[in-house]
Amino acid sequence: MPLTPDQLAALPASVQLDDSLADYPLFRIKNAQATAALALHGAHLIDFVPHGEQPVLYTSPSAIFQEGQAIRGGVPLCSPWFGTHPEDSSKPFHGFVRNRFWRFDGAYDLPTGSTQLLFSLHANEVLRKIWPYDFTIVFKVVIGTELEMALTYVNLERESVRMGGALHSYFAVSGIDQVSVVGLEQKEFIDAAEGFVRKPAEGRSLDFDQWINRVYLAAPRRTRLVDRGWDRTIKIESEGSATTVVWNAWKQQAADFKDMPDDGYLHYACIETANADEDMRVLHGGESHELLAKISLECAG
């Protein structure tokens, strides 16, 4: 799905189009603050590396880049629902937007030295068979010393629509045994790894030593991923979200993924800014909802 000549001519110097994969455009971003890569398929952020730092995102070296197949890693966009569809389990897991080519709406160099890219997805005859509503979904991403992502769902129907979603971020880590999630200690959670049982707050930071799949409820705006191996902390600040999902497939699930090495689970931790479970939103006709995450690094050195 190539860009038009006008779109190509309007790209700022910080953005290059990589068309080395047939009919699969990739954007390569390089500015004075960071580098990044983003696919038009799913408006999917694949990579983000502030200059002089280790990668912030993990993308599987076995990821499959083709329409209809979600990219394993980076930041998949989940919408207009998270997980299994609440009424029809035959519909795509995590919604359909991560499996579709989006419309490219422009890229701009900002006065801060960062780079902003805009994408949108609109209702059509094919998508209405899955989701029978008129909508527009907009994704804005800003690449700089920090990473900013905003996913906005606009309900174009007269009737109300119930929707959910997530910025399903895979964060790169030095080793899964070297990291802890801080900020959720006092929050109860739904444990999807144990039959979706609701559990009380544990009162301690979360370490990874098994399959973790939790939806934290009434989640705070700020969560931290402390990485002792790389002497850094990834800080996640969210808006428009009251649930935080923490996930790692661990060895049992990872071995079943054709698009991830068997040891891939050692190299990432997912902390997802979400509207999941009881945090799904009801949008009346003409209303919109923005799910926003700002990612920054705090390094010991």
Short mmCIF file of N, CA, C and O in Angstrom, two decimals, residues 52-179:
data_model
loop_
_atom_site.label_atom_id
_atom_site.label_comp_id
_atom_site.label_asym_id
_atom_site.label_seq_id
_atom_site.Cartn_x
_atom_site.Cartn_y
_atom_site.Cartn_z
N GLY A 52 21.94 6.71 22.51
CA GLY A 52 22.81 6.34 23.60
C GLY A 52 22.22 5.35 24.58
O GLY A 52 22.88 5.02 25.58
N GLU A 53 21.00 4.87 24.31
CA GLU A 53 20.33 3.97 25.24
C GLU A 53 20.07 2.60 24.61
O GLU A 53 20.14 2.44 23.39
N GLN A 54 19.77 1.62 25.45
CA GLN A 54 19.31 0.34 24.97
C GLN A 54 17.90 0.50 24.39
O GLN A 54 17.18 1.44 24.73
N PRO A 55 17.47 -0.39 23.49
CA PRO A 55 16.11 -0.30 22.95
C PRO A 55 15.07 -0.30 24.06
O PRO A 55 15.20 -1.00 25.06
N VAL A 56 14.03 0.50 23.87
CA VAL A 56 12.94 0.56 24.84
C VAL A 56 11.91 -0.53 24.56
O VAL A 56 11.28 -1.04 25.48
N LEU A 57 11.74 -0.89 23.29
CA LEU A 57 10.74 -1.87 22.90
C LEU A 57 11.40 -3.16 22.41
O LEU A 57 12.49 -3.14 21.83
N TYR A 58 10.71 -4.27 22.65
CA TYR A 58 11.15 -5.57 22.15
C TYR A 58 10.23 -6.01 21.02
O TYR A 58 9.00 -6.03 21.18
N THR A 59 10.81 -6.34 19.88
CA THR A 59 10.08 -6.98 18.79
C THR A 59 10.75 -8.31 18.48
O THR A 59 11.97 -8.39 18.35
N SER A 60 9.95 -9.35 18.40
CA SER A 60 10.49 -10.69 18.18
C SER A 60 11.28 -10.75 16.87
O SER A 60 10.82 -10.25 15.84
N PRO A 61 12.46 -11.37 16.89
CA PRO A 61 13.20 -11.56 15.64
C PRO A 61 12.49 -12.49 14.67
O PRO A 61 12.85 -12.55 13.49
N SER A 62 11.46 -13.20 15.14
CA SER A 62 10.67 -14.08 14.28
C SER A 62 9.32 -13.48 13.91
O SER A 62 8.45 -14.20 13.37
N ALA A 63 9.12 -12.20 14.19
CA ALA A 63 7.84 -11.56 13.90
C ALA A 63 7.50 -11.69 12.42
O ALA A 63 8.37 -11.68 11.54
N ILE A 64 6.21 -11.83 12.13
CA ILE A 64 5.72 -12.00 10.76
C ILE A 64 5.13 -10.68 10.29
O ILE A 64 4.25 -10.11 10.94
N PHE A 65 5.61 -10.19 9.16
CA PHE A 65 5.17 -8.91 8.62
C PHE A 65 4.31 -9.15 7.39
O PHE A 65 4.81 -9.17 6.27
N GLN A 66 3.01 -9.32 7.63
CA GLN A 66 2.07 -9.48 6.52
C GLN A 66 0.67 -9.12 6.99
O GLN A 66 0.34 -9.26 8.18
N GLU A 67 -0.14 -8.64 6.06
CA GLU A 67 -1.49 -8.21 6.40
C GLU A 67 -2.28 -9.38 6.98
O GLU A 67 -2.18 -10.52 6.52
N GLY A 68 -3.07 -9.09 8.02
CA GLY A 68 -3.87 -10.09 8.67
C GLY A 68 -3.17 -10.79 9.82
O GLY A 68 -3.80 -11.52 10.59
N GLN A 69 -1.85 -10.56 9.98
CA GLN A 69 -1.06 -11.18 11.04
C GLN A 69 -0.53 -10.09 11.96
O GLN A 69 0.17 -9.19 11.52
N ALA A 70 -0.88 -10.14 13.23
CA ALA A 70 -0.37 -9.16 14.18
C ALA A 70 1.14 -9.31 14.33
O ALA A 70 1.67 -10.42 14.33
N ILE A 71 1.84 -8.19 14.43
CA ILE A 71 3.29 -8.19 14.63
C ILE A 71 3.56 -8.51 16.10
O ILE A 71 3.01 -7.87 17.00
N ARG A 72 4.43 -9.47 16.34
CA ARG A 72 4.73 -9.90 17.71
C ARG A 72 5.79 -8.96 18.31
O ARG A 72 6.96 -9.02 17.97
N GLY A 73 5.36 -8.06 19.18
CA GLY A 73 6.27 -7.15 19.85
C GLY A 73 5.97 -5.71 19.51
O GLY A 73 4.96 -5.39 18.87
N GLY A 74 6.85 -4.81 19.96
CA GLY A 74 6.61 -3.39 19.74
C GLY A 74 5.39 -2.93 20.52
O GLY A 74 5.23 -3.25 21.70
N VAL A 75 4.51 -2.20 19.82
CA VAL A 75 3.27 -1.74 20.45
C VAL A 75 2.08 -2.06 19.55
O VAL A 75 1.67 -1.23 18.73
N PRO A 76 1.52 -3.26 19.64
CA PRO A 76 0.27 -3.54 18.93
C PRO A 76 -0.85 -2.64 19.49
O PRO A 76 -0.93 -2.43 20.71
N LEU A 77 -1.70 -2.15 18.60
CA LEU A 77 -2.86 -1.35 19.00
C LEU A 77 -4.06 -2.28 19.09
O LEU A 77 -4.44 -2.92 18.10
N CYS A 78 -4.67 -2.36 20.27
CA CYS A 78 -5.85 -3.20 20.48
C CYS A 78 -7.09 -2.31 20.51
O CYS A 78 -7.16 -1.39 21.34
N SER A 79 -8.04 -2.57 19.66
CA SER A 79 -9.29 -1.80 19.61
C SER A 79 -10.18 -2.44 18.53
O SER A 79 -9.66 -3.03 17.59
N PRO A 80 -11.49 -2.30 18.65
CA PRO A 80 -12.28 -1.60 19.67
C PRO A 80 -12.65 -2.47 20.87
O PRO A 80 -13.62 -2.14 21.58
N TRP A 81 -11.92 -3.55 21.09
CA TRP A 81 -12.07 -4.30 22.34
C TRP A 81 -10.71 -4.89 22.70
O TRP A 81 -9.79 -4.96 21.88
N PHE A 82 -10.59 -5.27 23.97
CA PHE A 82 -9.36 -5.87 24.47
C PHE A 82 -9.63 -7.33 24.81
O PHE A 82 -10.64 -7.67 25.43
N GLY A 83 -8.73 -8.22 24.40
CA GLY A 83 -8.91 -9.64 24.66
C GLY A 83 -9.99 -10.24 23.79
O GLY A 83 -10.17 -9.85 22.62
N THR A 84 -10.74 -11.16 24.36
CA THR A 84 -11.83 -11.79 23.63
C THR A 84 -13.02 -10.85 23.54
O THR A 84 -13.34 -10.16 24.50
N HIS A 85 -13.67 -10.81 22.38
CA HIS A 85 -14.88 -9.98 22.23
C HIS A 85 -15.89 -10.38 23.29
O HIS A 85 -16.13 -11.58 23.51
N PRO A 86 -16.50 -9.41 24.00
CA PRO A 86 -17.36 -9.77 25.14
C PRO A 86 -18.61 -10.55 24.80
O PRO A 86 -19.17 -11.23 25.65
N GLU A 87 -19.07 -10.48 23.53
CA GLU A 87 -20.27 -11.23 23.15
C GLU A 87 -20.02 -12.33 22.12
O GLU A 87 -20.82 -13.25 22.00
N ASP A 88 -18.92 -12.25 21.38
CA ASP A 88 -18.70 -13.19 20.27
C ASP A 88 -17.22 -13.57 20.23
O ASP A 88 -16.40 -12.83 19.68
N SER A 89 -16.89 -14.72 20.79
CA SER A 89 -15.49 -15.13 20.87
C SER A 89 -14.88 -15.49 19.53
O SER A 89 -13.66 -15.68 19.43
N SER A 90 -15.72 -15.60 18.47
CA SER A 90 -15.18 -15.92 17.14
C SER A 90 -14.54 -14.70 16.48
O SER A 90 -13.82 -14.83 15.49
N LYS A 91 -14.80 -13.51 17.02
CA LYS A 91 -14.23 -12.30 16.43
C LYS A 91 -12.77 -12.17 16.83
O LYS A 91 -12.31 -12.77 17.80
N PRO A 92 -12.00 -11.38 16.07
CA PRO A 92 -10.54 -11.34 16.29
C PRO A 92 -10.17 -10.97 17.72
O PRO A 92 -10.74 -10.05 18.31
N PHE A 93 -9.20 -11.69 18.25
CA PHE A 93 -8.68 -11.41 19.59
C PHE A 93 -8.04 -10.03 19.60
O PHE A 93 -7.30 -9.66 18.69
N HIS A 94 -8.33 -9.23 20.61
CA HIS A 94 -7.81 -7.86 20.75
C HIS A 94 -8.32 -6.92 19.66
O HIS A 94 -7.69 -5.91 19.35
N GLY A 95 -9.46 -7.24 19.05
CA GLY A 95 -9.99 -6.36 18.01
C GLY A 95 -9.32 -6.59 16.67
O GLY A 95 -8.58 -7.55 16.47
N PHE A 96 -9.58 -5.66 15.75
CA PHE A 96 -9.10 -5.86 14.38
C PHE A 96 -8.11 -4.81 13.90
O PHE A 96 -7.51 -4.97 12.84
N VAL A 97 -7.87 -3.76 14.66
CA VAL A 97 -7.10 -2.64 14.10
C VAL A 97 -5.62 -2.98 13.93
O VAL A 97 -4.94 -2.42 13.07
N ARG A 98 -5.11 -3.92 14.73
CA ARG A 98 -3.68 -4.25 14.61
C ARG A 98 -3.38 -5.09 13.38
O ARG A 98 -2.21 -5.30 13.04
N ASN A 99 -4.43 -5.60 12.72
CA ASN A 99 -4.24 -6.46 11.55
C ASN A 99 -4.56 -5.77 10.23
O ASN A 99 -4.58 -6.44 9.19
N ARG A 100 -4.80 -4.46 10.26
CA ARG A 100 -5.24 -3.74 9.06
C ARG A 100 -4.24 -2.65 8.68
O ARG A 100 -3.58 -2.07 9.55
N PHE A 101 -4.16 -2.37 7.40
CA PHE A 101 -3.40 -1.21 6.97
C PHE A 101 -4.19 0.05 7.30
O PHE A 101 -5.38 0.15 7.02
N TRP A 102 -3.50 1.02 7.89
CA TRP A 102 -4.10 2.30 8.25
C TRP A 102 -3.82 3.34 7.16
O TRP A 102 -3.01 3.11 6.26
N ARG A 103 -4.49 4.46 7.27
CA ARG A 103 -4.21 5.60 6.39
C ARG A 103 -3.14 6.47 7.04
O ARG A 103 -3.22 6.77 8.23
N PHE A 104 -2.15 6.83 6.25
CA PHE A 104 -1.11 7.74 6.72
C PHE A 104 -1.59 9.17 6.55
O PHE A 104 -1.93 9.59 5.45
N ASP A 105 -1.61 9.94 7.65
CA ASP A 105 -2.15 11.30 7.62
C ASP A 105 -1.10 12.38 7.80
O ASP A 105 -1.45 13.56 7.88
N GLY A 106 0.17 12.00 7.84
CA GLY A 106 1.20 13.03 7.86
C GLY A 106 2.26 12.83 8.92
O GLY A 106 2.06 12.13 9.92
N ALA A 107 3.43 13.45 8.69
CA ALA A 107 4.54 13.44 9.64
C ALA A 107 5.13 14.84 9.71
O ALA A 107 5.20 15.55 8.69
N TYR A 108 5.55 15.22 10.92
CA TYR A 108 5.98 16.61 11.13
C TYR A 108 7.13 16.65 12.13
O TYR A 108 7.13 15.92 13.13
N ASP A 109 8.10 17.52 11.87
CA ASP A 109 9.13 17.81 12.85
C ASP A 109 8.59 18.89 13.78
O ASP A 109 8.10 19.93 13.33
N LEU A 110 8.67 18.65 15.08
CA LEU A 110 8.15 19.57 16.07
C LEU A 110 9.25 20.51 16.57
O LEU A 110 10.45 20.18 16.49
N PRO A 111 8.89 21.67 17.12
CA PRO A 111 9.90 22.62 17.62
C PRO A 111 10.79 22.03 18.71
O PRO A 111 11.91 22.50 18.91
N THR A 112 10.33 21.02 19.41
CA THR A 112 11.11 20.38 20.47
C THR A 112 12.25 19.51 19.92
O THR A 112 13.08 19.03 20.68
N GLY A 113 12.25 19.27 18.61
CA GLY A 113 13.22 18.36 18.01
C GLY A 113 12.70 16.95 17.84
O GLY A 113 13.37 16.10 17.26
N SER A 114 11.51 16.69 18.33
CA SER A 114 10.89 15.38 18.16
C SER A 114 10.11 15.33 16.85
O SER A 114 9.95 16.34 16.16
N THR A 115 9.61 14.14 16.53
CA THR A 115 8.89 13.92 15.27
C THR A 115 7.53 13.32 15.57
O THR A 115 7.42 12.37 16.35
N GLN A 116 6.49 13.88 14.94
CA GLN A 116 5.12 13.40 15.14
C GLN A 116 4.61 12.75 13.87
O GLN A 116 4.79 13.29 12.77
N LEU A 117 3.96 11.58 14.01
CA LEU A 117 3.31 10.90 12.90
C LEU A 117 1.85 10.66 13.24
O LEU A 117 1.51 10.38 14.40
N LEU A 118 0.99 10.77 12.24
CA LEU A 118 -0.45 10.61 12.42
C LEU A 118 -0.99 9.55 11.47
O LEU A 118 -0.62 9.52 10.28
N PHE A 119 -1.89 8.70 11.98
CA PHE A 119 -2.53 7.64 11.20
C PHE A 119 -4.01 7.57 11.58
O PHE A 119 -4.40 7.98 12.67
N SER A 120 -4.81 7.03 10.68
CA SER A 120 -6.23 6.86 11.00
C SER A 120 -6.78 5.61 10.32
O SER A 120 -6.25 5.15 9.30
N LEU A 121 -7.84 5.08 10.92
CA LEU A 121 -8.55 3.92 10.38
C LEU A 121 -10.03 4.25 10.42
O LEU A 121 -10.54 4.78 11.41
N HIS A 122 -10.73 3.94 9.31
CA HIS A 122 -12.13 4.34 9.16
C HIS A 122 -12.99 3.13 8.84
O HIS A 122 -12.55 2.17 8.22
N ALA A 123 -14.25 3.20 9.27
CA ALA A 123 -15.20 2.13 8.97
C ALA A 123 -15.35 1.94 7.47
O ALA A 123 -15.31 2.90 6.70
N ASN A 124 -15.49 0.70 7.05
CA ASN A 124 -15.77 0.39 5.64
C ASN A 124 -16.61 -0.89 5.60
O ASN A 124 -16.94 -1.47 6.64
N GLU A 125 -16.96 -1.34 4.40
CA GLU A 125 -17.85 -2.50 4.29
C GLU A 125 -17.25 -3.76 4.91
O GLU A 125 -17.96 -4.56 5.52
N VAL A 126 -15.96 -3.94 4.75
CA VAL A 126 -15.31 -5.13 5.30
C VAL A 126 -15.32 -5.09 6.83
O VAL A 126 -15.68 -6.07 7.49
N LEU A 127 -14.96 -3.95 7.40
CA LEU A 127 -14.88 -3.85 8.85
C LEU A 127 -16.25 -3.87 9.51
O LEU A 127 -16.40 -4.33 10.65
N ARG A 128 -17.28 -3.39 8.81
CA ARG A 128 -18.63 -3.40 9.39
C ARG A 128 -19.16 -4.82 9.59
O ARG A 128 -20.06 -5.04 10.39
N LYS A 129 -18.59 -5.79 8.89
CA LYS A 129 -18.99 -7.18 9.11
C LYS A 129 -18.46 -7.68 10.45
O LYS A 129 -19.01 -8.64 11.03
N ILE A 130 -17.41 -7.04 10.96
CA ILE A 130 -16.84 -7.41 12.25
C ILE A 130 -17.38 -6.50 13.35
O ILE A 130 -17.68 -6.95 14.45
N TRP A 131 -17.50 -5.24 13.04
CA TRP A 131 -17.89 -4.20 14.01
C TRP A 131 -18.91 -3.30 13.31
O TRP A 131 -18.53 -2.43 12.54
N PRO A 132 -20.21 -3.51 13.54
CA PRO A 132 -21.25 -2.88 12.72
C PRO A 132 -21.55 -1.42 13.10
O PRO A 132 -22.70 -1.04 13.32
N TYR A 133 -20.49 -0.63 13.20
CA TYR A 133 -20.65 0.77 13.60
C TYR A 133 -19.78 1.66 12.72
O TYR A 133 -18.75 1.22 12.20
N ASP A 134 -20.20 2.91 12.60
CA ASP A 134 -19.35 3.91 11.94
C ASP A 134 -18.40 4.49 12.98
O ASP A 134 -18.81 4.85 14.09
N PHE A 135 -17.15 4.60 12.61
CA PHE A 135 -16.14 5.07 13.55
C PHE A 135 -14.95 5.64 12.79
O PHE A 135 -14.75 5.38 11.59
N THR A 136 -14.15 6.39 13.51
CA THR A 136 -12.80 6.74 13.10
C THR A 136 -11.89 6.47 14.29
O THR A 136 -12.24 6.81 15.43
N ILE A 137 -10.74 5.84 14.04
CA ILE A 137 -9.74 5.65 15.08
C ILE A 137 -8.47 6.36 14.62
O ILE A 137 -8.03 6.18 13.49
N VAL A 138 -7.93 7.19 15.49
CA VAL A 138 -6.74 8.00 15.17
C VAL A 138 -5.60 7.58 16.09
O VAL A 138 -5.81 7.39 17.30
N PHE A 139 -4.41 7.43 15.52
CA PHE A 139 -3.22 7.14 16.32
C PHE A 139 -2.20 8.23 16.06
O PHE A 139 -1.82 8.50 14.92
N LYS A 140 -1.76 8.86 17.15
CA LYS A 140 -0.70 9.87 17.09
C LYS A 140 0.49 9.36 17.89
O LYS A 140 0.34 8.90 19.03
N VAL A 141 1.68 9.43 17.31
CA VAL A 141 2.89 9.02 18.01
C VAL A 141 3.94 10.11 17.87
O VAL A 141 4.09 10.70 16.79
N VAL A 142 4.61 10.41 18.96
CA VAL A 142 5.67 11.41 18.98
C VAL A 142 6.96 10.73 19.42
O VAL A 142 7.02 10.12 20.50
N ILE A 143 7.98 10.85 18.57
CA ILE A 143 9.28 10.22 18.80
C ILE A 143 10.26 11.29 19.22
O ILE A 143 10.56 12.22 18.46
N GLY A 144 10.77 11.20 20.44
CA GLY A 144 11.76 12.15 20.94
C GLY A 144 12.56 11.51 22.06
O GLY A 144 12.75 10.30 22.08
N THR A 145 13.02 12.31 23.00
CA THR A 145 13.68 11.71 24.17
C THR A 145 12.68 10.87 24.95
O THR A 145 13.05 9.91 25.63
N GLU A 146 11.39 11.23 24.84
CA GLU A 146 10.29 10.43 25.37
C GLU A 146 9.45 9.93 24.20
O GLU A 146 9.52 10.47 23.09
N LEU A 147 8.67 8.91 24.46
CA LEU A 147 7.73 8.37 23.48
C LEU A 147 6.32 8.70 23.95
O LEU A 147 5.95 8.39 25.08
N GLU A 148 5.54 9.34 23.09
CA GLU A 148 4.15 9.64 23.40
C GLU A 148 3.25 8.95 22.37
O GLU A 148 3.48 9.05 21.17
N MET A 149 2.23 8.26 22.86
CA MET A 149 1.28 7.57 21.99
C MET A 149 -0.14 7.91 22.43
O MET A 149 -0.45 7.86 23.63
N ALA A 150 -1.00 8.23 21.48
CA ALA A 150 -2.39 8.53 21.78
C ALA A 150 -3.28 7.81 20.78
O ALA A 150 -3.16 8.02 19.56
N LEU A 151 -4.17 6.95 21.29
CA LEU A 151 -5.11 6.19 20.47
C LEU A 151 -6.51 6.73 20.77
O LEU A 151 -6.98 6.64 21.91
N THR A 152 -7.16 7.29 19.75
CA THR A 152 -8.46 7.95 19.95
C THR A 152 -9.52 7.26 19.12
O THR A 152 -9.40 7.13 17.90
N TYR A 153 -10.58 6.82 19.79
CA TYR A 153 -11.74 6.21 19.13
C TYR A 153 -12.84 7.26 19.07
O TYR A 153 -13.20 7.85 20.09
N VAL A 154 -13.40 7.48 17.87
CA VAL A 154 -14.49 8.43 17.67
C VAL A 154 -15.73 7.67 17.23
O VAL A 154 -15.72 6.98 16.20
N ASN A 155 -16.81 7.77 18.01
CA ASN A 155 -18.07 7.10 17.69
C ASN A 155 -18.88 7.99 16.76
O ASN A 155 -19.36 9.05 17.16
N LEU A 156 -19.06 7.57 15.52
CA LEU A 156 -19.80 8.35 14.53
C LEU A 156 -21.25 7.92 14.41
O LEU A 156 -21.97 8.40 13.54
N GLU A 157 -21.66 7.02 15.29
CA GLU A 157 -23.06 6.57 15.32
C GLU A 157 -23.91 7.54 16.14
O GLU A 157 -23.41 8.31 16.95
N ARG A 158 -25.22 7.46 15.97
CA ARG A 158 -26.13 8.18 16.86
C ARG A 158 -26.31 7.43 18.17
O ARG A 158 -26.55 8.02 19.21
N GLU A 159 -26.21 6.11 18.11
CA GLU A 159 -26.40 5.29 19.30
C GLU A 159 -25.09 5.18 20.07
O GLU A 159 -24.00 5.51 19.58
N SER A 160 -25.21 4.70 21.30
CA SER A 160 -24.03 4.50 22.15
C SER A 160 -23.29 3.23 21.74
O SER A 160 -23.90 2.26 21.28
N VAL A 161 -21.99 3.24 21.93
CA VAL A 161 -21.14 2.10 21.61
C VAL A 161 -20.23 1.83 22.81
O VAL A 161 -19.66 2.76 23.39
N ARG A 162 -20.11 0.57 23.18
CA ARG A 162 -19.20 0.18 24.27
C ARG A 162 -17.91 -0.34 23.66
O ARG A 162 -17.93 -1.24 22.82
N MET A 163 -16.79 0.25 24.05
CA MET A 163 -15.53 -0.12 23.44
C MET A 163 -14.44 -0.22 24.51
O MET A 163 -14.56 0.30 25.61
N GLY A 164 -13.38 -0.92 24.14
CA GLY A 164 -12.20 -1.03 24.98
C GLY A 164 -10.96 -1.03 24.10
O GLY A 164 -11.05 -0.82 22.88
N GLY A 165 -9.82 -1.28 24.68
CA GLY A 165 -8.61 -1.29 23.88
C GLY A 165 -7.36 -1.21 24.74
O GLY A 165 -7.43 -1.20 25.98
N ALA A 166 -6.21 -1.13 24.08
CA ALA A 166 -4.95 -1.05 24.81
C ALA A 166 -3.82 -0.63 23.90
O ALA A 166 -3.85 -0.87 22.68
N LEU A 167 -2.82 -0.02 24.49
CA LEU A 167 -1.51 0.16 23.90
C LEU A 167 -0.66 -0.97 24.47
O LEU A 167 -0.14 -0.89 25.58
N HIS A 168 -0.55 -2.05 23.70
CA HIS A 168 -0.04 -3.35 24.18
C HIS A 168 1.49 -3.36 24.11
O HIS A 168 2.10 -4.05 23.28
N SER A 169 2.14 -2.61 24.99
CA SER A 169 3.57 -2.34 24.87
C SER A 169 4.44 -3.47 25.39
O SER A 169 4.32 -3.88 26.54
N TYR A 170 5.33 -3.96 24.50
CA TYR A 170 6.36 -4.93 24.88
C TYR A 170 7.64 -4.15 25.19
O TYR A 170 8.28 -3.62 24.29
N PHE A 171 8.03 -4.10 26.45
CA PHE A 171 9.23 -3.37 26.82
C PHE A 171 10.43 -4.31 26.86
O PHE A 171 10.38 -5.41 27.44
N ALA A 172 11.52 -3.88 26.22
CA ALA A 172 12.75 -4.66 26.19
C ALA A 172 13.40 -4.62 27.58
O ALA A 172 13.45 -3.57 28.23
N VAL A 173 13.92 -5.77 28.02
CA VAL A 173 14.56 -5.86 29.33
C VAL A 173 15.90 -6.60 29.20
O VAL A 173 16.12 -7.36 28.26
N SER A 174 16.77 -6.37 30.17
CA SER A 174 18.07 -7.04 30.16
C SER A 174 17.90 -8.54 30.40
O SER A 174 18.68 -9.35 29.91
N GLY A 175 16.87 -8.89 31.15
CA GLY A 175 16.53 -10.28 31.46
C GLY A 175 15.28 -10.26 32.32
O GLY A 175 15.14 -9.41 33.20
N ILE A 176 14.37 -11.17 32.07
CA ILE A 176 13.09 -11.12 32.79
C ILE A 176 13.29 -11.32 34.29
O ILE A 176 12.46 -10.86 35.09
N ASP A 177 14.40 -11.96 34.71
CA ASP A 177 14.67 -12.14 36.13
C ASP A 177 15.33 -10.93 36.76
O ASP A 177 15.62 -10.92 37.97
N GLN A 178 15.55 -9.89 35.95
CA GLN A 178 16.22 -8.69 36.43
C GLN A 178 15.28 -7.50 36.60
O GLN A 178 15.74 -6.39 36.91
N VAL A 179 13.97 -7.70 36.40
CA VAL A 179 13.05 -6.56 36.40
C VAL A 179 11.94 -6.74 37.43
O VAL A 179 11.58 -7.86 37.81
#
